[in-house]
XYZ file of C-alpha atoms in Angstrom:
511
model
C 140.731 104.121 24.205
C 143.534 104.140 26.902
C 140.750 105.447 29.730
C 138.281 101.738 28.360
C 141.527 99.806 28.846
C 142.140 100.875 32.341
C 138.945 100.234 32.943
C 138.426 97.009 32.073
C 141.216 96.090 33.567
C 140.339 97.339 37.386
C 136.726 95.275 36.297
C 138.931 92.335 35.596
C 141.082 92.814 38.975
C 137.913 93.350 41.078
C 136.300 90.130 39.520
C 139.531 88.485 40.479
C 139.658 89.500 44.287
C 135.619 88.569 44.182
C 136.546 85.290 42.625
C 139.047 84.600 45.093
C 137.287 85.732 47.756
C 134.220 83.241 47.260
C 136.246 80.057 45.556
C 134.978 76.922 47.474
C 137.981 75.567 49.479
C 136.777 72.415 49.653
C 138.931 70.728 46.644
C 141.838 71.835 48.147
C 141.197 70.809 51.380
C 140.634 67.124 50.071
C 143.904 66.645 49.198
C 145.329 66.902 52.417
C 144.812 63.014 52.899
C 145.757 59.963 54.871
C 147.370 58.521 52.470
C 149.838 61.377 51.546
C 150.777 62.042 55.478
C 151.156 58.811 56.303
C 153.992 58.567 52.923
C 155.610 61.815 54.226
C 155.664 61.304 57.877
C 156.967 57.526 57.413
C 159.962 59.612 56.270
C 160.159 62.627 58.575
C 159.760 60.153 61.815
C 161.683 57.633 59.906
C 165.369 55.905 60.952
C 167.048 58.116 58.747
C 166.278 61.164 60.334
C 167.564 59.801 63.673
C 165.208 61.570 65.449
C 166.282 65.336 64.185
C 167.957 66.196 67.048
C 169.177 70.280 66.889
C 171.554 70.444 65.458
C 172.349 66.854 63.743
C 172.323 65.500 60.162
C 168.999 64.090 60.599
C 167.586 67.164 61.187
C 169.247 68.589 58.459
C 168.272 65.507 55.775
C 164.324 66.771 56.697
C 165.713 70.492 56.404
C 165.994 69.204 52.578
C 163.049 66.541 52.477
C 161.085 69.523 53.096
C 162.532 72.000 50.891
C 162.454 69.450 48.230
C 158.776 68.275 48.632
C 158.286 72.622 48.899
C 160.301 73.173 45.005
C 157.932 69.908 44.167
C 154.916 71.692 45.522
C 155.603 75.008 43.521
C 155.423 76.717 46.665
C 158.000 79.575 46.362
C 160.894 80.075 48.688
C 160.030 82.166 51.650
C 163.581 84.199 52.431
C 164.463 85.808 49.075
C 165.454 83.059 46.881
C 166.552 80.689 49.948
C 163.645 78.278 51.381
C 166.133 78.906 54.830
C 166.414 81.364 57.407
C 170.006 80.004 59.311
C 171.096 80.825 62.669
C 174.117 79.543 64.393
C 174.277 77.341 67.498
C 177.343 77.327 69.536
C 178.873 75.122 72.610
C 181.376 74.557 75.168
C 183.412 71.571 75.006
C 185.599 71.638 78.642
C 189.317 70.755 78.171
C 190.331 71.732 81.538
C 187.736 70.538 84.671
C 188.897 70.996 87.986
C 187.188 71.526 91.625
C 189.069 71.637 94.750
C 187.206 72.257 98.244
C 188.826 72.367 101.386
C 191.858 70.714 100.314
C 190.054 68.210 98.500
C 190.157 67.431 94.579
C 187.215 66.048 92.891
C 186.096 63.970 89.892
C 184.859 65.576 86.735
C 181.513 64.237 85.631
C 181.205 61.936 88.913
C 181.399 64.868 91.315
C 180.711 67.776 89.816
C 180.012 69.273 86.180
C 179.913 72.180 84.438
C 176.887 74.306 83.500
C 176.059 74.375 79.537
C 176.950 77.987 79.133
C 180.520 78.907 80.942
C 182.894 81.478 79.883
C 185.885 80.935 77.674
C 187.937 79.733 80.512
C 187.927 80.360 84.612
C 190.735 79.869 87.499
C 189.241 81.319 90.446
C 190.354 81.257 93.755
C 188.169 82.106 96.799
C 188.526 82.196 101.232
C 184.864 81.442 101.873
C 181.286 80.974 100.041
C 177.926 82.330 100.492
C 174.992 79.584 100.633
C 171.775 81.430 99.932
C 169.216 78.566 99.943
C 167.251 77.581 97.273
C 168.824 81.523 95.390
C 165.316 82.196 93.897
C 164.802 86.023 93.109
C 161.459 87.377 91.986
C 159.189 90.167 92.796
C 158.190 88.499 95.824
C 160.917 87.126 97.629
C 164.574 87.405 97.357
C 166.804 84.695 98.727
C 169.879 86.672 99.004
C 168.175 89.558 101.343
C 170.877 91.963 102.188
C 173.756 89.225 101.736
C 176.853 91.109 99.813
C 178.089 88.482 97.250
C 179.933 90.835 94.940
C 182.863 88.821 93.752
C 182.180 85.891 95.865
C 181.377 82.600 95.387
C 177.719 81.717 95.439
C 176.408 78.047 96.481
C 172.669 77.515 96.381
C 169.971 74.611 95.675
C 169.081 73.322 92.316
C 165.063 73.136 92.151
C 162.629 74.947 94.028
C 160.847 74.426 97.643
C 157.797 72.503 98.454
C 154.737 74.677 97.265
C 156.884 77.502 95.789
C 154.451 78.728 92.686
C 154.947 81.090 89.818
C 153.269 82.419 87.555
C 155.791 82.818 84.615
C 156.316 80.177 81.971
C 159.667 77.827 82.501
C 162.430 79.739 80.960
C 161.086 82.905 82.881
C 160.695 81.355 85.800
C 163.042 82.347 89.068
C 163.681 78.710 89.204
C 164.842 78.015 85.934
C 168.689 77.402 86.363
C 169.869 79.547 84.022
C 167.874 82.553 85.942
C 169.435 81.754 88.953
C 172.817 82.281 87.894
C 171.859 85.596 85.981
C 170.539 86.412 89.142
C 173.793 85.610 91.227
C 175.981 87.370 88.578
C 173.548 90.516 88.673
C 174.115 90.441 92.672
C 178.099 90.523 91.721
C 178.572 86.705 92.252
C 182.049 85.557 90.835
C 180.757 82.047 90.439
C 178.038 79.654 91.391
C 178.044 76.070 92.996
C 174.594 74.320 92.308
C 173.624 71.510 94.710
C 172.325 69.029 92.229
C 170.304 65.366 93.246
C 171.576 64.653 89.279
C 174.388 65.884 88.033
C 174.138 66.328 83.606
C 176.268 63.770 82.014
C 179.109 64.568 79.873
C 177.336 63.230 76.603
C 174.392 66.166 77.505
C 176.924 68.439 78.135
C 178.839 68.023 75.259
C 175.593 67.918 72.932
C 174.335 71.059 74.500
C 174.484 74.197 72.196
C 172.674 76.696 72.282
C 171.772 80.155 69.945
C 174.721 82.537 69.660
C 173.971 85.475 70.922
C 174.227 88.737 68.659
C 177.707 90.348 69.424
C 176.501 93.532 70.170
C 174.741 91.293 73.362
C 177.959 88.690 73.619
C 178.962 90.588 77.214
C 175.343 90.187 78.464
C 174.566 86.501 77.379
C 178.333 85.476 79.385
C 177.880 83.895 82.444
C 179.600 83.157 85.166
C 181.598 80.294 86.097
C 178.677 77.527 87.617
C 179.020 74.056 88.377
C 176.559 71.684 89.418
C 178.004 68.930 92.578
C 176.133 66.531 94.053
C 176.220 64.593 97.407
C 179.834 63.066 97.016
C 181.127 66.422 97.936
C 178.520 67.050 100.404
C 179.036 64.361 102.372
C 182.673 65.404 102.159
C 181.743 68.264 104.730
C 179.749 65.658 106.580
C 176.360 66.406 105.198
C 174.015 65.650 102.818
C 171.387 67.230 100.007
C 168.475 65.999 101.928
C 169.525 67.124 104.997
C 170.289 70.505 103.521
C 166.573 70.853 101.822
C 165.155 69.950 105.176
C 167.300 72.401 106.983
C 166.384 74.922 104.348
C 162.848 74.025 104.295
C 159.494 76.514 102.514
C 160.871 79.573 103.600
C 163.862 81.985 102.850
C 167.053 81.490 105.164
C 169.185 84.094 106.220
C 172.595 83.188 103.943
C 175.329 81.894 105.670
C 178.858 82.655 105.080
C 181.469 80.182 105.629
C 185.414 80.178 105.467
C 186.132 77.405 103.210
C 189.232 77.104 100.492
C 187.875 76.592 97.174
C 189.601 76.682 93.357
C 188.134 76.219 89.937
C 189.776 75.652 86.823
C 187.785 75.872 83.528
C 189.036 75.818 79.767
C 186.459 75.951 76.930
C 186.498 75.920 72.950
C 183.465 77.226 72.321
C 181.962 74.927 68.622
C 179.952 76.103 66.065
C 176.978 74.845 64.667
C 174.286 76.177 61.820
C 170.900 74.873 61.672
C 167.575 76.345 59.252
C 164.179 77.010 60.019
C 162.659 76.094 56.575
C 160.496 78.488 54.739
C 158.455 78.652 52.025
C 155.418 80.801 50.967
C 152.252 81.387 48.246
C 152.286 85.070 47.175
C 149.133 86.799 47.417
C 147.163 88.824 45.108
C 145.776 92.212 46.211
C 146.462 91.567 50.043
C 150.071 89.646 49.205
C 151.731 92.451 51.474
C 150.488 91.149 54.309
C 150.915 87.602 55.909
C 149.632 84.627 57.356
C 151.404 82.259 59.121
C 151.461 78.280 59.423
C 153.776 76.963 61.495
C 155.272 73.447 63.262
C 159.066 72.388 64.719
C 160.309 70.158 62.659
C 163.122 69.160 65.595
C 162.800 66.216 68.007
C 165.618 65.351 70.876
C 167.197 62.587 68.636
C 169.262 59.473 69.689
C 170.334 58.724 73.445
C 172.955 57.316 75.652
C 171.972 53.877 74.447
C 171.082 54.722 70.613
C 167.965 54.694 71.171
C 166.127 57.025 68.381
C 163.383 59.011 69.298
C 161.382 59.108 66.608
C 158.418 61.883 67.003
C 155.918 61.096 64.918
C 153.574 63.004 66.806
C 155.758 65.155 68.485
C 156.230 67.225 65.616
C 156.298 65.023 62.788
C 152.408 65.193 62.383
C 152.337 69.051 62.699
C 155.445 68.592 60.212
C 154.198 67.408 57.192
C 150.305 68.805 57.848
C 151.700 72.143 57.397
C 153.724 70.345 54.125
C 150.136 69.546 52.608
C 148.466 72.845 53.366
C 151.152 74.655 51.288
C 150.464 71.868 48.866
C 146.835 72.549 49.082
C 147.355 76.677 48.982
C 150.001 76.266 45.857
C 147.594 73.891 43.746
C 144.859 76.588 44.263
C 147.407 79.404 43.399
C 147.448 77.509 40.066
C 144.166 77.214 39.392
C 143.824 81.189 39.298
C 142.380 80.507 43.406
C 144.865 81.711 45.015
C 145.035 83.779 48.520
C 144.644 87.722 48.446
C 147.097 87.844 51.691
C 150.897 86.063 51.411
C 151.210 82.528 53.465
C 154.042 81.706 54.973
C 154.322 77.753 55.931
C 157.669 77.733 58.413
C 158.938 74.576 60.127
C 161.353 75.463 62.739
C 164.057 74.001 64.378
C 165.025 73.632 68.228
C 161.597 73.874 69.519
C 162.647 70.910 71.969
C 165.437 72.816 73.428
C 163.879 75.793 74.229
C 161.828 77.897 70.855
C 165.046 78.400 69.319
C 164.210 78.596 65.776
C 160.923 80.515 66.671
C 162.639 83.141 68.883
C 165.651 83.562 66.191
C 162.575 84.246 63.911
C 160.509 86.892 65.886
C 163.897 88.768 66.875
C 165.066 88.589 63.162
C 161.280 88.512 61.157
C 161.719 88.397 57.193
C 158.469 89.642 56.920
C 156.746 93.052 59.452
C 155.322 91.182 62.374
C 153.044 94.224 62.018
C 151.421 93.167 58.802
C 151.475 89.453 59.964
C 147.642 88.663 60.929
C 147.941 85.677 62.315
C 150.126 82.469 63.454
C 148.592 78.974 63.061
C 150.586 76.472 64.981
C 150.834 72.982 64.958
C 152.437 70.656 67.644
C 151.290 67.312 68.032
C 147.764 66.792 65.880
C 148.077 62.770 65.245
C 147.338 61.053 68.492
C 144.296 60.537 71.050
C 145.207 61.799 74.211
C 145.276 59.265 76.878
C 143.642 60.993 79.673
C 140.782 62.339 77.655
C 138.091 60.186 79.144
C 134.662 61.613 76.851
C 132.804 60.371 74.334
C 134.399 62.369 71.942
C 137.682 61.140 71.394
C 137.670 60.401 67.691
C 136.209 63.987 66.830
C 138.212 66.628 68.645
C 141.628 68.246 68.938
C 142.666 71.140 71.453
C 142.753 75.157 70.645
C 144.718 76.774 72.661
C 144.711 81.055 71.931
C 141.362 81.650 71.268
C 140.733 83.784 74.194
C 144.285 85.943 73.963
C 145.164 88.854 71.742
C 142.306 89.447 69.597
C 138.338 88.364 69.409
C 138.888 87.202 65.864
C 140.265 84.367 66.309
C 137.440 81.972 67.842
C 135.042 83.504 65.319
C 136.857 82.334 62.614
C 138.325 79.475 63.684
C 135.048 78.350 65.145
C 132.656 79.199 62.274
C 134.924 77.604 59.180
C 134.980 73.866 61.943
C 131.171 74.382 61.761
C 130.740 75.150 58.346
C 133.025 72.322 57.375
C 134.984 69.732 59.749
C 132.543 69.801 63.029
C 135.361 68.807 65.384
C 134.794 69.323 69.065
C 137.198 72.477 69.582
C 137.887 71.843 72.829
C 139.659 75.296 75.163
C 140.757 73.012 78.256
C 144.099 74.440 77.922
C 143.084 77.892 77.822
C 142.157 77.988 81.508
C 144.218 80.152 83.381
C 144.613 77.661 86.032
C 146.092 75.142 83.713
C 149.100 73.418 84.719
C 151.122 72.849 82.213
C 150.530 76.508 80.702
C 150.587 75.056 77.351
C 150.652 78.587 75.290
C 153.630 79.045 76.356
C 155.603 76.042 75.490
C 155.583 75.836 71.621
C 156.372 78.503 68.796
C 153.283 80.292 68.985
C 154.563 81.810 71.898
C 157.640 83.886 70.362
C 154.768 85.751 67.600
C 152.170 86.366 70.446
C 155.231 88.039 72.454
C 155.645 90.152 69.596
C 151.508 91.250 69.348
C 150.935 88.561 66.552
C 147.590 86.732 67.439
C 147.878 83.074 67.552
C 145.893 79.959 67.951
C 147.685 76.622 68.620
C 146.564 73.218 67.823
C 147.127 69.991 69.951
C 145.926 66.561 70.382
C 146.878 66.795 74.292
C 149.798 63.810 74.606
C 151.715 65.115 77.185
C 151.850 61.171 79.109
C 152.342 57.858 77.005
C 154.587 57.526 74.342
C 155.345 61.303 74.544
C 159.239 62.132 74.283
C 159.500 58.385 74.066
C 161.422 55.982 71.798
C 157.749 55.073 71.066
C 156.102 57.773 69.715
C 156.405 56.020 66.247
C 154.452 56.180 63.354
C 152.363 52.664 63.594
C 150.567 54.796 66.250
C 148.832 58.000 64.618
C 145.525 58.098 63.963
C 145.690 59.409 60.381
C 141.926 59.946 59.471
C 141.743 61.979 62.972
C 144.887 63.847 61.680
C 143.755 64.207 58.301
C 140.599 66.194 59.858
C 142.249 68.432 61.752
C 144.514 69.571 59.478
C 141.704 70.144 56.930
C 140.202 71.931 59.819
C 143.432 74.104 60.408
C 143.206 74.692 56.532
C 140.085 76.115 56.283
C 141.125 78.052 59.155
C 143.951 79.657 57.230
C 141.759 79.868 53.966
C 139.604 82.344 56.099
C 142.365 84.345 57.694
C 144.179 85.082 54.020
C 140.973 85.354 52.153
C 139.217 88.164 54.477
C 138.791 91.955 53.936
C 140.578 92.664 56.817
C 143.599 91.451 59.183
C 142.339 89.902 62.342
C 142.114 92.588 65.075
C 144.425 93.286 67.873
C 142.248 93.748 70.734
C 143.282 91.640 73.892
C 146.076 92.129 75.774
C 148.711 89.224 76.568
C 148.136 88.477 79.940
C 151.342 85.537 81.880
């Protein structure tokens, strides 16, 4: 008796998995529709959200638009029993600002300005300065040569030289500012002077946190002392920027040393700040120990000087609430016994405009084993047309970017579920390796491929326009465009947590 009841239960389980396995998506998929983006986005890219700057209350009033439409959903929170994963934000707000040259005091904010990360507090003295050009460090070239700036004070060139290349995305780039000062204070550098064309204002400045560091890494994230001036203290020494670049010109300079009296006074109170990635999830069935991925920021870069609110429909308000209907979509097949075998996870991050933060916080601190995580489907930017697309084809496609990175899976998939069901031009422009803009680098994707996690990205390609514009409103999506692609991106994912096995790991990540 007991030996006929097991086994007619394992019958029942396999004719579940079979069942699952062959359910036609198709219903599900059809309810990701125009009219239900268009309601939530009017919302997420609304007034009210005042363009969900990180951190701000706007960004945390979608924070709970989204958890509520999740609980409405009866998708299940994805971090225990929390729908969010919080990490704290912290900044410097200067209360002492001082910069004296040669005998001469200048102007906070008009003169010079502090960098966005400075220790607690600075009063520094120094004889002389070393000026070490443009102070780019890399594997190829090394501005500082032999120079000994070990407790010195380091000035050097914001920017980069005329036909200097790399090949490492922005924030790893030798140019990226806040590389050349880890540079300087890895040479010994007591503190850095940048010259600056711009210098940030004290609104940025003020606005600008940033993720606090772990404390067992506290010692290593502290900088030094760094201060951008521009040319009202150049010309001060009878110079000026321009004349300076020109000096310096392509190639590396031999540093100069110069005897110069300089002091720098610098008082902080460092603020605190929490923000969320949201998270929610539908729990497998045989397969619900391992994980798929779906994935948008739900940041923008908020209000400016003048009030004016950036609204981001596109930019990532469509990828926002297209990842809001697939778990929709996924939960209302959960309840109709259709559920997936593998676990997806829909996250919407936060601080993907100021550098991957809520992405990066997630790969270094992963509720779920990035080693049973088959895949990451991310959306930035799916509603628009891209302006410079000049084909045929512009009502019918959106961008992949992945599919040739970290495992041969991924185009197969992605490629046979469009042809089977959405027949959008999948177009791999952004895949070259000659690209410009090296676009898989520059949204969340990134911070699981970094960690082995194959990825594909999807884009509508507005990079000029109304992108990072007041205008990027939502009078201007195309919603029936949007509406296909993320119906395309669902069948995607219906694939990926439906299959026998996790998607392979078979390409390397190449920069």
């Amino acid at each position: 008796m007991g030996k006929n009841l097991l086994l007619a239960v394992c019958a029942l389980a396999s004719v579940s998995v079979q069942a699952q396995k062959t359910a036609d998506p198709q219903p599900f998929a059809k309810t990701i529709t125009t009219t239900d983006l268009k309601k939530h986005l009017s919302i997420i890219a609304g007034a009210e959200m005042e363009g969900r700057d990180t951190p701000s209350p706007g960004l945390e009033k979608a924070a709970t638009y989204i958890e509520t439409q999740f609980k409405a959903f009866g998708v299940k929170p994805g971090n225990k029993d929390s729908y969010r994963q919080f990490f704290d934000l912290e900044k410097d707000s200067a209360s002492t600002l001082a910069l004296n040259m040669g005998g001469i005091d200048f102007n906070a904010w008009s003169d010079f300005a502090p960098w966005m990360q400075m220790p607690q507090q600075a009063d520094l003295e120094f004889n002389e300065y070393v000026f070490v050009g443009y102070g780019i460090v890399d594997e190829k070239r090394d501005d500082y040569k032999t120079a000994d700036v070990k407790g010195k004070l380091v000035i050097l060139l914001a920017g980069q030289p005329d036909g200097f290349k790399t090949d490492k995305p922005r924030r790893q780039s030798p140019v990226f500012t806040a590389n050349k000062i880890a540079n300087a204070k890895k040479k010994g550098a007591a503190a850095v002077l940048i010259i600056s064309d711009q210098l940030p204002s004290k609104q940025m400045l003020n606005n600008s946190y940033r993720p606090k560091p772990a404390v067992a890494s506290q010692e290593e994230h502290n900088s030094i002392p760094a201060f951008f001036i521009n040319d009202n203290v150049i010309k001060k020494d009878g110079h000026s920027i321009s004349e300076i670049k020109t000096s310096v010109g392509k190639e590396t300079i031999d540093p100069i040393t110069r005897q110069l009296p300089v002091a720098i006074q610098y008082a902080s109170g460092k603020k605190i700040a929490t923000v969320s990635n949201v998270v929610g999830l539908v729990e497998g069935s045989d397969k619900k120990n391992e994980y798929l991925f779906v994935t948008a920021h739900y940041d923008h870069v908020g209000i400016d000087e003048k009030g004016n609110i950036y609204y981001g429909a596109d930019d990532d308000g469509s990828g926002t609430v297209s990842v809001m209907k697939m778990a929709e979509a996924f939960a209302k097949a959960k309840k109709e016994g259709k559920g997936p075998r593998r676990t997806v996870v829909f996250m919407l991050v936060a601080g993907e405009e100021k550098g991957l933060w809520g992405s990066e916080y997630y790969s270094e601190n992963p509720i779920f084993p990035l080693d049973k995580t088959t895949a990451d489907l991310n959306i930035d930017m799916i509603g628009r047309i891209d302006t410079e697309r000049m084909t045929a084809d512009t009502q019918n496609y959106v961008y992949v970017v992945g599919h040739n990175k970290l495992s041969t899976d991924l185009p197969k998939i992605n490629e046979g579920m469009n042809n089977k069901y959405t027949k959008l031009v999948l177009d791999y422009k952004f895949d070259d390796p000659n690209d410009p803009n090296r676009i898989y680098y520059r949204s969340d994707h990134y911070n699981f491929a970094r960690k082995g996690v194959p990825v594909l990205f999807f884009y509508d390609g507005m990079l000029k326009a109304d992108y990072h514009q007041p205008t990027d409103t939502v009078d201007k999506i195309n919603f029936s465009l949007m509406a296909k692609r993320a119906q395309m991106i669902f069948y995607t994912a219906w694939e990926m947590a439906n299959r026998n096995d996790m998607l392979k790991r078979d390409l390397k990540l190449t920069q």
